[in-house]
mmCIF file of C-alpha atoms in Angstrom:
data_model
loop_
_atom_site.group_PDB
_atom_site.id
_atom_site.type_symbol
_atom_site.label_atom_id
_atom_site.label_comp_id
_atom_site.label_asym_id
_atom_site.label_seq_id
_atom_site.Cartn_x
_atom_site.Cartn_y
_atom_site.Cartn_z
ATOM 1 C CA UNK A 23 59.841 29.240 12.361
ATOM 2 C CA UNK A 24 58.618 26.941 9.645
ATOM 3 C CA UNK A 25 61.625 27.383 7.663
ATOM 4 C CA UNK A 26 63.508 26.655 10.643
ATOM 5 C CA UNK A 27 61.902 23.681 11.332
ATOM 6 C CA UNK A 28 62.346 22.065 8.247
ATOM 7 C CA UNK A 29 65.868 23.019 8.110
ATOM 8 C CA UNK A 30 66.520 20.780 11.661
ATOM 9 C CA UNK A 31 64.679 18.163 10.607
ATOM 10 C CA UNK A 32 66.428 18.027 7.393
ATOM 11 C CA UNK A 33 69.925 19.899 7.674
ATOM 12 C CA UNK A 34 70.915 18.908 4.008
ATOM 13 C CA UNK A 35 67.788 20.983 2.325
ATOM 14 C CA UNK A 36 68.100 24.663 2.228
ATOM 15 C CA UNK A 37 65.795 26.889 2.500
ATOM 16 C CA UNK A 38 65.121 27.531 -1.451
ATOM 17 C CA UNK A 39 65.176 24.051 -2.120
ATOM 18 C CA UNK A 40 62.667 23.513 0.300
ATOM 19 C CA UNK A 41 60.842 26.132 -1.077
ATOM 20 C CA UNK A 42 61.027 24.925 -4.992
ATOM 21 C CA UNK A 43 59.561 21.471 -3.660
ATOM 22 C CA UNK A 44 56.747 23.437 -2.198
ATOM 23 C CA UNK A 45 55.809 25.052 -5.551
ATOM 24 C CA UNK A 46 56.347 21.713 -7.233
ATOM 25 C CA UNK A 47 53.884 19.872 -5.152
ATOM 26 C CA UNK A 48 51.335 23.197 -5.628
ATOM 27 C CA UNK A 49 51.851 22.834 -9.451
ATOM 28 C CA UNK A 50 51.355 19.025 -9.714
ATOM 29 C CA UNK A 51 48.187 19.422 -7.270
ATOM 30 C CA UNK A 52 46.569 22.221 -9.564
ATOM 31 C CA UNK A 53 47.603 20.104 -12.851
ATOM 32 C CA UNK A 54 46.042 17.570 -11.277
ATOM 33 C CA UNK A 55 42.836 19.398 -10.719
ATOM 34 C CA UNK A 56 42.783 20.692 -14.082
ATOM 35 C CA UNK A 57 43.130 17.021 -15.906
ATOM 36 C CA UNK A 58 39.631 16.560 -16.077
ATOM 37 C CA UNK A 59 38.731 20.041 -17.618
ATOM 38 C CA UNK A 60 42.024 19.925 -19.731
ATOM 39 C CA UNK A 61 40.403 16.407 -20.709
ATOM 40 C CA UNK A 62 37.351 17.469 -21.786
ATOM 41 C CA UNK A 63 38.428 20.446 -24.178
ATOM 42 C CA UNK A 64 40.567 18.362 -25.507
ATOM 43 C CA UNK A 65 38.355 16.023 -26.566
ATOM 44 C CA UNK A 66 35.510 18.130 -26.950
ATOM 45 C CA UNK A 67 37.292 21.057 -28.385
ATOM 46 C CA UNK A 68 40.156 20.164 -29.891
ATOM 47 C CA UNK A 69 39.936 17.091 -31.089
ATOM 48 C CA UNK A 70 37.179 17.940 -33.344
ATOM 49 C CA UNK A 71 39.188 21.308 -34.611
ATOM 50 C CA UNK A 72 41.369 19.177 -35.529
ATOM 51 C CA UNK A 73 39.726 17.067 -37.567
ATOM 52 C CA UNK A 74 37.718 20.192 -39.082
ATOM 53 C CA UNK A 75 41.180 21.119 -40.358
ATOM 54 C CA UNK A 76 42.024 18.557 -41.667
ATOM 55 C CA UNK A 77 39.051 17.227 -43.563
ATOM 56 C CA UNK A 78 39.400 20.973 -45.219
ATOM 57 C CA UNK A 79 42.987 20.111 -46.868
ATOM 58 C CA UNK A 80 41.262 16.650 -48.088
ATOM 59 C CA UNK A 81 40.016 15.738 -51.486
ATOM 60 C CA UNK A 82 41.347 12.546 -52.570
ATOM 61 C CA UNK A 83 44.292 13.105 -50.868
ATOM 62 C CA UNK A 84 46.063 16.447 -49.509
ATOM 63 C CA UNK A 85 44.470 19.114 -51.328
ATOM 64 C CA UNK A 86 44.634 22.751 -51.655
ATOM 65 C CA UNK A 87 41.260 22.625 -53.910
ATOM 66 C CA UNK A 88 38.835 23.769 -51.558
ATOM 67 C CA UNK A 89 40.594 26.809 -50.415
ATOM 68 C CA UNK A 90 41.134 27.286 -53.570
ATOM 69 C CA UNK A 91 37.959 27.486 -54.729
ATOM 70 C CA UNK A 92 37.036 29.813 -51.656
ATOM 71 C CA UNK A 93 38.851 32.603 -52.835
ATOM 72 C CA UNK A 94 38.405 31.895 -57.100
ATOM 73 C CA UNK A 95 34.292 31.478 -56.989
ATOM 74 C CA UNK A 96 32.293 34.669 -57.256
ATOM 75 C CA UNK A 97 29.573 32.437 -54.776
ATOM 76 C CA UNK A 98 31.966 32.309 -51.683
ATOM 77 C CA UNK A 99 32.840 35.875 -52.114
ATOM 78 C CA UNK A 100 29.185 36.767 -52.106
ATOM 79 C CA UNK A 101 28.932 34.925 -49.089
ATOM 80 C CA UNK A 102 31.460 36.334 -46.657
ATOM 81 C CA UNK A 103 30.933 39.723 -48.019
ATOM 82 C CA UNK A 104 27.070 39.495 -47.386
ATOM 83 C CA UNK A 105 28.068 37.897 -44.004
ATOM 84 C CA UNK A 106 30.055 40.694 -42.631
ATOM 85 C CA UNK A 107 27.885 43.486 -44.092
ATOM 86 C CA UNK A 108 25.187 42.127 -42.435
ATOM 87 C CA UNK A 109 27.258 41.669 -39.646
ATOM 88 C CA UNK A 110 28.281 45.159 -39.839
ATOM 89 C CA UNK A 111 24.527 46.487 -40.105
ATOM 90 C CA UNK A 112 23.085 45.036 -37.410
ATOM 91 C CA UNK A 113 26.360 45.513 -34.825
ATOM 92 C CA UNK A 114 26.193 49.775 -35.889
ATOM 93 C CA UNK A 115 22.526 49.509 -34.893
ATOM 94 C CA UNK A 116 22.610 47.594 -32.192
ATOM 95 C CA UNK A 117 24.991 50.263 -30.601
ATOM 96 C CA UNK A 118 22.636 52.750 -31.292
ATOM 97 C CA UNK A 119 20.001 51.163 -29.721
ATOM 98 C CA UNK A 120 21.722 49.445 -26.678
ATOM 99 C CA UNK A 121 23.939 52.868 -26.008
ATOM 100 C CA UNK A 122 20.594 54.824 -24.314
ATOM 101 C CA UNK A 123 19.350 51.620 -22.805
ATOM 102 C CA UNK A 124 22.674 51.105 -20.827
ATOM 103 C CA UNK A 125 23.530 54.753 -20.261
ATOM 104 C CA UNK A 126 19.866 55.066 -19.238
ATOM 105 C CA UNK A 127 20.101 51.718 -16.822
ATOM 106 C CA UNK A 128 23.424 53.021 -15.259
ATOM 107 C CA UNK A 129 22.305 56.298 -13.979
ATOM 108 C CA UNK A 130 18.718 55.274 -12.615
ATOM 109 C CA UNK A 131 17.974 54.457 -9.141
ATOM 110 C CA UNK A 132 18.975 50.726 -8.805
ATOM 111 C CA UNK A 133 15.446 49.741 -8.401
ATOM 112 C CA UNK A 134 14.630 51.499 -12.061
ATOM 113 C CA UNK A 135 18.156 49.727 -13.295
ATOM 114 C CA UNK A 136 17.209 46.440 -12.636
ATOM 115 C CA UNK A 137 14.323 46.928 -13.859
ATOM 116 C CA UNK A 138 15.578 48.215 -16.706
ATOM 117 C CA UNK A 139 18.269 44.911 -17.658
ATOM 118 C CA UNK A 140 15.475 42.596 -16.548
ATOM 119 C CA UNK A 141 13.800 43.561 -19.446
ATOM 120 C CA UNK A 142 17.298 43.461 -21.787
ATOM 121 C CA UNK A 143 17.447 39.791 -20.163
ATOM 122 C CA UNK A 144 14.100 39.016 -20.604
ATOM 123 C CA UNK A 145 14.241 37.239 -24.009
ATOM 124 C CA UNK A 146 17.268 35.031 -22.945
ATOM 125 C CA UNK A 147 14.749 33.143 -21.238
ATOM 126 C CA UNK A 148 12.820 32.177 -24.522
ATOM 127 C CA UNK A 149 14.910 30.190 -27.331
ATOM 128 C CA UNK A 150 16.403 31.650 -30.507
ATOM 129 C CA UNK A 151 14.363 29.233 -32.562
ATOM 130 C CA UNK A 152 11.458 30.766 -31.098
ATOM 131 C CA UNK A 153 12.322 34.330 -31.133
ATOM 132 C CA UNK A 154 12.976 34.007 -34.763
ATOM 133 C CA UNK A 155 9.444 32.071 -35.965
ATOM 134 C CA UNK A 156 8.276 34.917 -33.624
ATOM 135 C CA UNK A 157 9.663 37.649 -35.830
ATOM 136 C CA UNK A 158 8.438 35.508 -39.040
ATOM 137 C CA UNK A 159 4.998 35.700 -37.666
ATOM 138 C CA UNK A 160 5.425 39.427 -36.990
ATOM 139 C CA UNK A 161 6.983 40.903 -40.216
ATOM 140 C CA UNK A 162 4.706 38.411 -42.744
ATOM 141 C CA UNK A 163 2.630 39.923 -44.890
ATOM 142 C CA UNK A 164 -0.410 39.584 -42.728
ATOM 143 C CA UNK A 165 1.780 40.102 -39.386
ATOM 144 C CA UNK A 166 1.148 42.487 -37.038
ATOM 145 C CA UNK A 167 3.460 44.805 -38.449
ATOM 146 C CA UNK A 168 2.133 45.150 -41.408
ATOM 147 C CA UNK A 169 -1.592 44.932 -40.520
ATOM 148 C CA UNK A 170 -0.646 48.219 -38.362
ATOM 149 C CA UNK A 171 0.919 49.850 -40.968
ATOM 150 C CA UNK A 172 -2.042 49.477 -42.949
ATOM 151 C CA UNK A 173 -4.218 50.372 -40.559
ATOM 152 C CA UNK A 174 -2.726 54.109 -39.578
ATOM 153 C CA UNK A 175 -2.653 54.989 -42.911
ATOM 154 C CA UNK A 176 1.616 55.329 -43.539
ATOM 155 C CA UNK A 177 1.383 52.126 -46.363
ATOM 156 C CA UNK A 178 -1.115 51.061 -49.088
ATOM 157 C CA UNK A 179 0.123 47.670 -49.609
ATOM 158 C CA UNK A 180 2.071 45.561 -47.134
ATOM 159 C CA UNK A 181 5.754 45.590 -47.069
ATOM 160 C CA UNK A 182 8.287 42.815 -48.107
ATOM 161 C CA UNK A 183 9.596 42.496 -44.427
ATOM 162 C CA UNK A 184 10.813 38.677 -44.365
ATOM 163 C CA UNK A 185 12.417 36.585 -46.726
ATOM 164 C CA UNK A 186 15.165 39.042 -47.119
ATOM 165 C CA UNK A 187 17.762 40.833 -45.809
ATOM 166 C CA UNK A 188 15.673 43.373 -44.003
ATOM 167 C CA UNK A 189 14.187 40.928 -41.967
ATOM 168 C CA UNK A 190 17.299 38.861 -40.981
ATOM 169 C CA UNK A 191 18.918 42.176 -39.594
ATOM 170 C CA UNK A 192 15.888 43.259 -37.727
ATOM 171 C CA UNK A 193 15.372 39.931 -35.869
ATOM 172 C CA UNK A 194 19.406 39.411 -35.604
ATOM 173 C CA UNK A 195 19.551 43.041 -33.947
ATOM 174 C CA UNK A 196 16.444 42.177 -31.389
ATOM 175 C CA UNK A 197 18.293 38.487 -30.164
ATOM 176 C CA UNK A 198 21.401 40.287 -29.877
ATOM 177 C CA UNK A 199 21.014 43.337 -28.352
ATOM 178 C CA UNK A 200 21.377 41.983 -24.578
ATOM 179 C CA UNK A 201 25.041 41.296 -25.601
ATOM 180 C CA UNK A 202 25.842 44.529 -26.259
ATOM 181 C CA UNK A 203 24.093 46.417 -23.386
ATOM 182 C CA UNK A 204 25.618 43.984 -20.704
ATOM 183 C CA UNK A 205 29.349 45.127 -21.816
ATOM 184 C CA UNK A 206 28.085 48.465 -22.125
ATOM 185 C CA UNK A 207 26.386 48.651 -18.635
ATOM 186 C CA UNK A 208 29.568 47.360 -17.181
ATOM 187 C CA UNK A 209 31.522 49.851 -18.026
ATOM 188 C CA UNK A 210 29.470 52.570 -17.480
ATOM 189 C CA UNK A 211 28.591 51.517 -13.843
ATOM 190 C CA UNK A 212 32.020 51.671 -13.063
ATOM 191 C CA UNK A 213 32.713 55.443 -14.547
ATOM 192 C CA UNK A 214 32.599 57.552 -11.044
ATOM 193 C CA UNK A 215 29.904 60.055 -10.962
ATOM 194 C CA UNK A 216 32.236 62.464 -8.934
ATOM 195 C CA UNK A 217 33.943 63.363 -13.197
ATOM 196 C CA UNK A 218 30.540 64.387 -14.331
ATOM 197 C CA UNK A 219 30.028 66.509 -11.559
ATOM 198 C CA UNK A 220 32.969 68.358 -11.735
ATOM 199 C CA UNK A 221 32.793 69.126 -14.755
ATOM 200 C CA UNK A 222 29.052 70.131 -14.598
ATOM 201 C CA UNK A 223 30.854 72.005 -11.645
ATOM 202 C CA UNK A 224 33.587 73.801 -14.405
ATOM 203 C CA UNK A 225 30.436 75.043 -16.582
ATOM 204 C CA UNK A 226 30.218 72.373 -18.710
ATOM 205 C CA UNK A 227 26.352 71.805 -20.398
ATOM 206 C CA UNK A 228 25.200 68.160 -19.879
ATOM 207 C CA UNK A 229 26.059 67.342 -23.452
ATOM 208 C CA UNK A 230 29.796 68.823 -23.495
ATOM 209 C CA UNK A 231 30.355 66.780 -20.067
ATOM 210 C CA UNK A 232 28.412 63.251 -21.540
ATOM 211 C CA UNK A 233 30.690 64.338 -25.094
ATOM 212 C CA UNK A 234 34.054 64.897 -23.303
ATOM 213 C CA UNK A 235 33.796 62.709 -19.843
ATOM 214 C CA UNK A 236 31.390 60.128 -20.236
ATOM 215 C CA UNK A 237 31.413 58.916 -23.649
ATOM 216 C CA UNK A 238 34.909 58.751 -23.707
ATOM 217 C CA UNK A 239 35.290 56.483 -20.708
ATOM 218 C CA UNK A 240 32.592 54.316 -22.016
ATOM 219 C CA UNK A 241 34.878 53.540 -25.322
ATOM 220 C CA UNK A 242 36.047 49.917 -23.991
ATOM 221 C CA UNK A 243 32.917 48.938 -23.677
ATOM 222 C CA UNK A 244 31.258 50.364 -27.082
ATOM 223 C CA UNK A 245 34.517 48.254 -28.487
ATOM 224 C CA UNK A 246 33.903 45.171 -26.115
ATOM 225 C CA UNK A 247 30.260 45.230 -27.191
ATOM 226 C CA UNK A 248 30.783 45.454 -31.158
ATOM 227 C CA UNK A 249 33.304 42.866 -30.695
ATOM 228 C CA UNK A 250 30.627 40.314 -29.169
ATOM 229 C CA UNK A 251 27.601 41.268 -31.552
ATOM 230 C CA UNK A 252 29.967 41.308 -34.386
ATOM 231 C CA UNK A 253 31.852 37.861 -33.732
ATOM 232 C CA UNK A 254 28.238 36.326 -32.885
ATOM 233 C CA UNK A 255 26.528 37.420 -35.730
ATOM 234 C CA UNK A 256 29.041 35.978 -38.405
ATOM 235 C CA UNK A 257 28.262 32.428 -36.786
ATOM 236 C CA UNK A 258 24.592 32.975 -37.027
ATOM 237 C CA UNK A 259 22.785 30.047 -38.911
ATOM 238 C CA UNK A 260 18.840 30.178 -37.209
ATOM 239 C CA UNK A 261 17.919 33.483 -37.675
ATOM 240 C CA UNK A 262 18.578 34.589 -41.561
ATOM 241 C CA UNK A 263 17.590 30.471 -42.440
ATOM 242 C CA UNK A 264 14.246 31.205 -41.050
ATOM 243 C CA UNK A 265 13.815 35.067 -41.379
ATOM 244 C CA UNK A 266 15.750 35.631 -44.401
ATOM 245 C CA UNK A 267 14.079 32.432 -46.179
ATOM 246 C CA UNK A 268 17.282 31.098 -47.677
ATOM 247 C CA UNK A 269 17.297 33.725 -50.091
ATOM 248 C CA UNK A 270 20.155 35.752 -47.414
ATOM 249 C CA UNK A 271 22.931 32.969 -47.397
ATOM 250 C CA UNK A 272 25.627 33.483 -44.750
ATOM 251 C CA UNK A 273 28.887 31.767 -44.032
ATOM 252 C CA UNK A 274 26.975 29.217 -41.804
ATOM 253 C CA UNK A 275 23.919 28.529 -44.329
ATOM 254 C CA UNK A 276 26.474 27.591 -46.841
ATOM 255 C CA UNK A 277 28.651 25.457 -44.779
ATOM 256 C CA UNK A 278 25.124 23.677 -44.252
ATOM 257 C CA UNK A 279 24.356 23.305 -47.607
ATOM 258 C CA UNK A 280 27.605 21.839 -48.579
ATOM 259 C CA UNK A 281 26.894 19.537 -46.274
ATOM 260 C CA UNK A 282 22.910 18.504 -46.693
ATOM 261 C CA UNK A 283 22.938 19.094 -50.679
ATOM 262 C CA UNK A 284 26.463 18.221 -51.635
ATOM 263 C CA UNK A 285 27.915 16.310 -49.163
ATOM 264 C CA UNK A 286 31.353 18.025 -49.317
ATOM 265 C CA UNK A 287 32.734 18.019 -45.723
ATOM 266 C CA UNK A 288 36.182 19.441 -47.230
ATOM 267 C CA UNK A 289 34.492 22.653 -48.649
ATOM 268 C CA UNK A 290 32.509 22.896 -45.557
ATOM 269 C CA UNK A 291 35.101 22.684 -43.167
ATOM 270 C CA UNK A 292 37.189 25.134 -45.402
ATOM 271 C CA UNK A 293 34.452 27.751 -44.871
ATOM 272 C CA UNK A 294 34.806 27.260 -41.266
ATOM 273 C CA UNK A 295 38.554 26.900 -40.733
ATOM 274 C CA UNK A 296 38.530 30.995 -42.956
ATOM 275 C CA UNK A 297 35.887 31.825 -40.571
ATOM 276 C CA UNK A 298 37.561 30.858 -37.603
ATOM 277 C CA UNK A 299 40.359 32.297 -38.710
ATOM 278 C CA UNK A 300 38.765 35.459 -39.425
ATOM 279 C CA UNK A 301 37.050 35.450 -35.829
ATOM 280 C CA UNK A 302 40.477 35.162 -34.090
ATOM 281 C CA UNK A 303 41.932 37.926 -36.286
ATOM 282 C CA UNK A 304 39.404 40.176 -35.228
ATOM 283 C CA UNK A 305 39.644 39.426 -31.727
ATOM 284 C CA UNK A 306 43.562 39.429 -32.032
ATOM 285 C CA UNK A 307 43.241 43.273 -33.512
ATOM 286 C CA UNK A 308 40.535 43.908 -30.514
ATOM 287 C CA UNK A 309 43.133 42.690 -27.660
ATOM 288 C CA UNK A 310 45.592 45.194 -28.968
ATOM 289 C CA UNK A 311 42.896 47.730 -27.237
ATOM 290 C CA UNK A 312 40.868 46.028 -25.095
ATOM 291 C CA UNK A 313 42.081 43.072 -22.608
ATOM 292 C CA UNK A 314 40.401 39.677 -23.822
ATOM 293 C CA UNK A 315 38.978 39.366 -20.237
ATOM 294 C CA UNK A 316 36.788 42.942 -20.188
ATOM 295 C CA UNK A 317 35.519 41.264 -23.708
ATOM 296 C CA UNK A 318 34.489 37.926 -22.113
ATOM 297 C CA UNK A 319 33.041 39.393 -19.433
ATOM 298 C CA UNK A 320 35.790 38.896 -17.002
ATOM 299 C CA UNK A 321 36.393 41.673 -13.741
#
């Protein structure tokens, strides 16, 4: 009827054309809806990217120097290796730790669930300035830690606990944590419980059926959660500055000191531009598996 009615009123128009105006108008209304997000990551976002790039090929003129001395000096190469070890360390143990709270979370009673990731949740509501003086006060050498060490009987002298890299993973794996249960919950809550059944049902013990149904179904989000902890932990500048007492220097602690001490926005925004680069690799080599959207948290 519609279609019919626009074809009396205008006899000339067919009905594709009329249709192609339709989507027109739809597109320039959304376009126009979008300008003023579109606006502000482009100022916000990309506008500053860009000049991040190009400060990094700048050093009296176009330069390749400071890339250059990225991949020549032993100091950088230190850096990003100690970076994604640590990196490494604290995403294979935070896996190991979130894995039983999740699983646990996803087959209790939803009253024992919730309670469960309002406790995972829980520190999200204090800063991660504060959670990491927090963890200073704990591991020091007359921290509670310690002092209960001492106390049982399992140490005779306290144990070097911050100021290194012991103490930046510990703390790192504590703030991050939530993000890897929360990817890990989500795909568990969505496995059906009628698989493990049957094959409890087929004579399978609880660990072949977790082994062979569950744990395999729960793969995207063990990947989706590594992915997050992983990517966030190479950015992290609060936690080993405070925890690790400068003496663990990460990719972000040295694009600060290039900064404060030097002054060198080129080699700073070098650093940056390899890590970026490196964080879009990874998550390049991830969407190959996963979808980007089960990642981000997208349904």
């Amino acid at each position: 009827m519609k279609a019919t009615a626009i074809n009396n009123n205008y006899p000339h128009v067919s009905h594709r054309d009329a249709s192609l105006g339709y989507r027109r108008r739809e597109h320039a209304l959304m376009l126009l809806l979008m300008s003023p997000a579109v606006l502000v990551v482009f100022v916000l976002l990309l506008i500053p990217l860009g000049w991040l790039i190009g400060q990094s090929f700048y050093a009296d003129g176009f330069s390749l120097e400071h890339y250059q001395r990225i991949f020549t000096e032993g100091i950088y190469w230190n850096t990003f290796w100690v970076t994604f070890r640590i990196s490494f360390i604290v995403t294979l143990l935070a896996l190991l730790m979130g894995y039983p709270i999740a699983y646990a979370a996803s087959i209790l009673p939803r009253r024992w669930s919730m309670l469960v990731l309002a406790l995972v949740i829980l520190p999200f509501w204090t800063s991660v300035l504060v959670r990491a003086y927090a963890w200073l006060i704990l591991l020091q050498r007359s921290g509670v830690v310690n002092e209960s060490l001492l106390g049982v009987g399992l140490i005779d002298a306290p144990l070097a606990l911050v100021h290194n890299e012991l103490g930046t993973i510990i703390a790192t794996v504590h703030i991050l944590l939530p993000f890897m249960v929360l990817p890990l919950y989500a795909t568990m809550q969505k496995i059906p419980s009628d698989l493990i059944q049957a094959g409890a049902s087929l004579g399978g013990t609880p660990l072949h059926v977790f082994m062979r149904v569950f744990f395999p179904l729960s793969l995207s989000g063990v990947l989706a959660g590594m992915t997050l902890v992983f990517v966030l932990c190479l950015g992290f500048y609060i936690t080993p500055e405070l925890v690790g007492g400068g003496r663990t220097v990460m990719a972000s602690m040295l694009v600060s000191r290039n900064i404060q001490l030097y002054s060198d926005w080129g080699a700073a925004s070098a650093v940056s531009v390899v890590l970026l680069i490196c964080v879009l690799a990874i998550f390049y080599v991830v969407s190959r598996l996963v979808p980007l959207e089960k990642i981000l948290g997208a349904k």
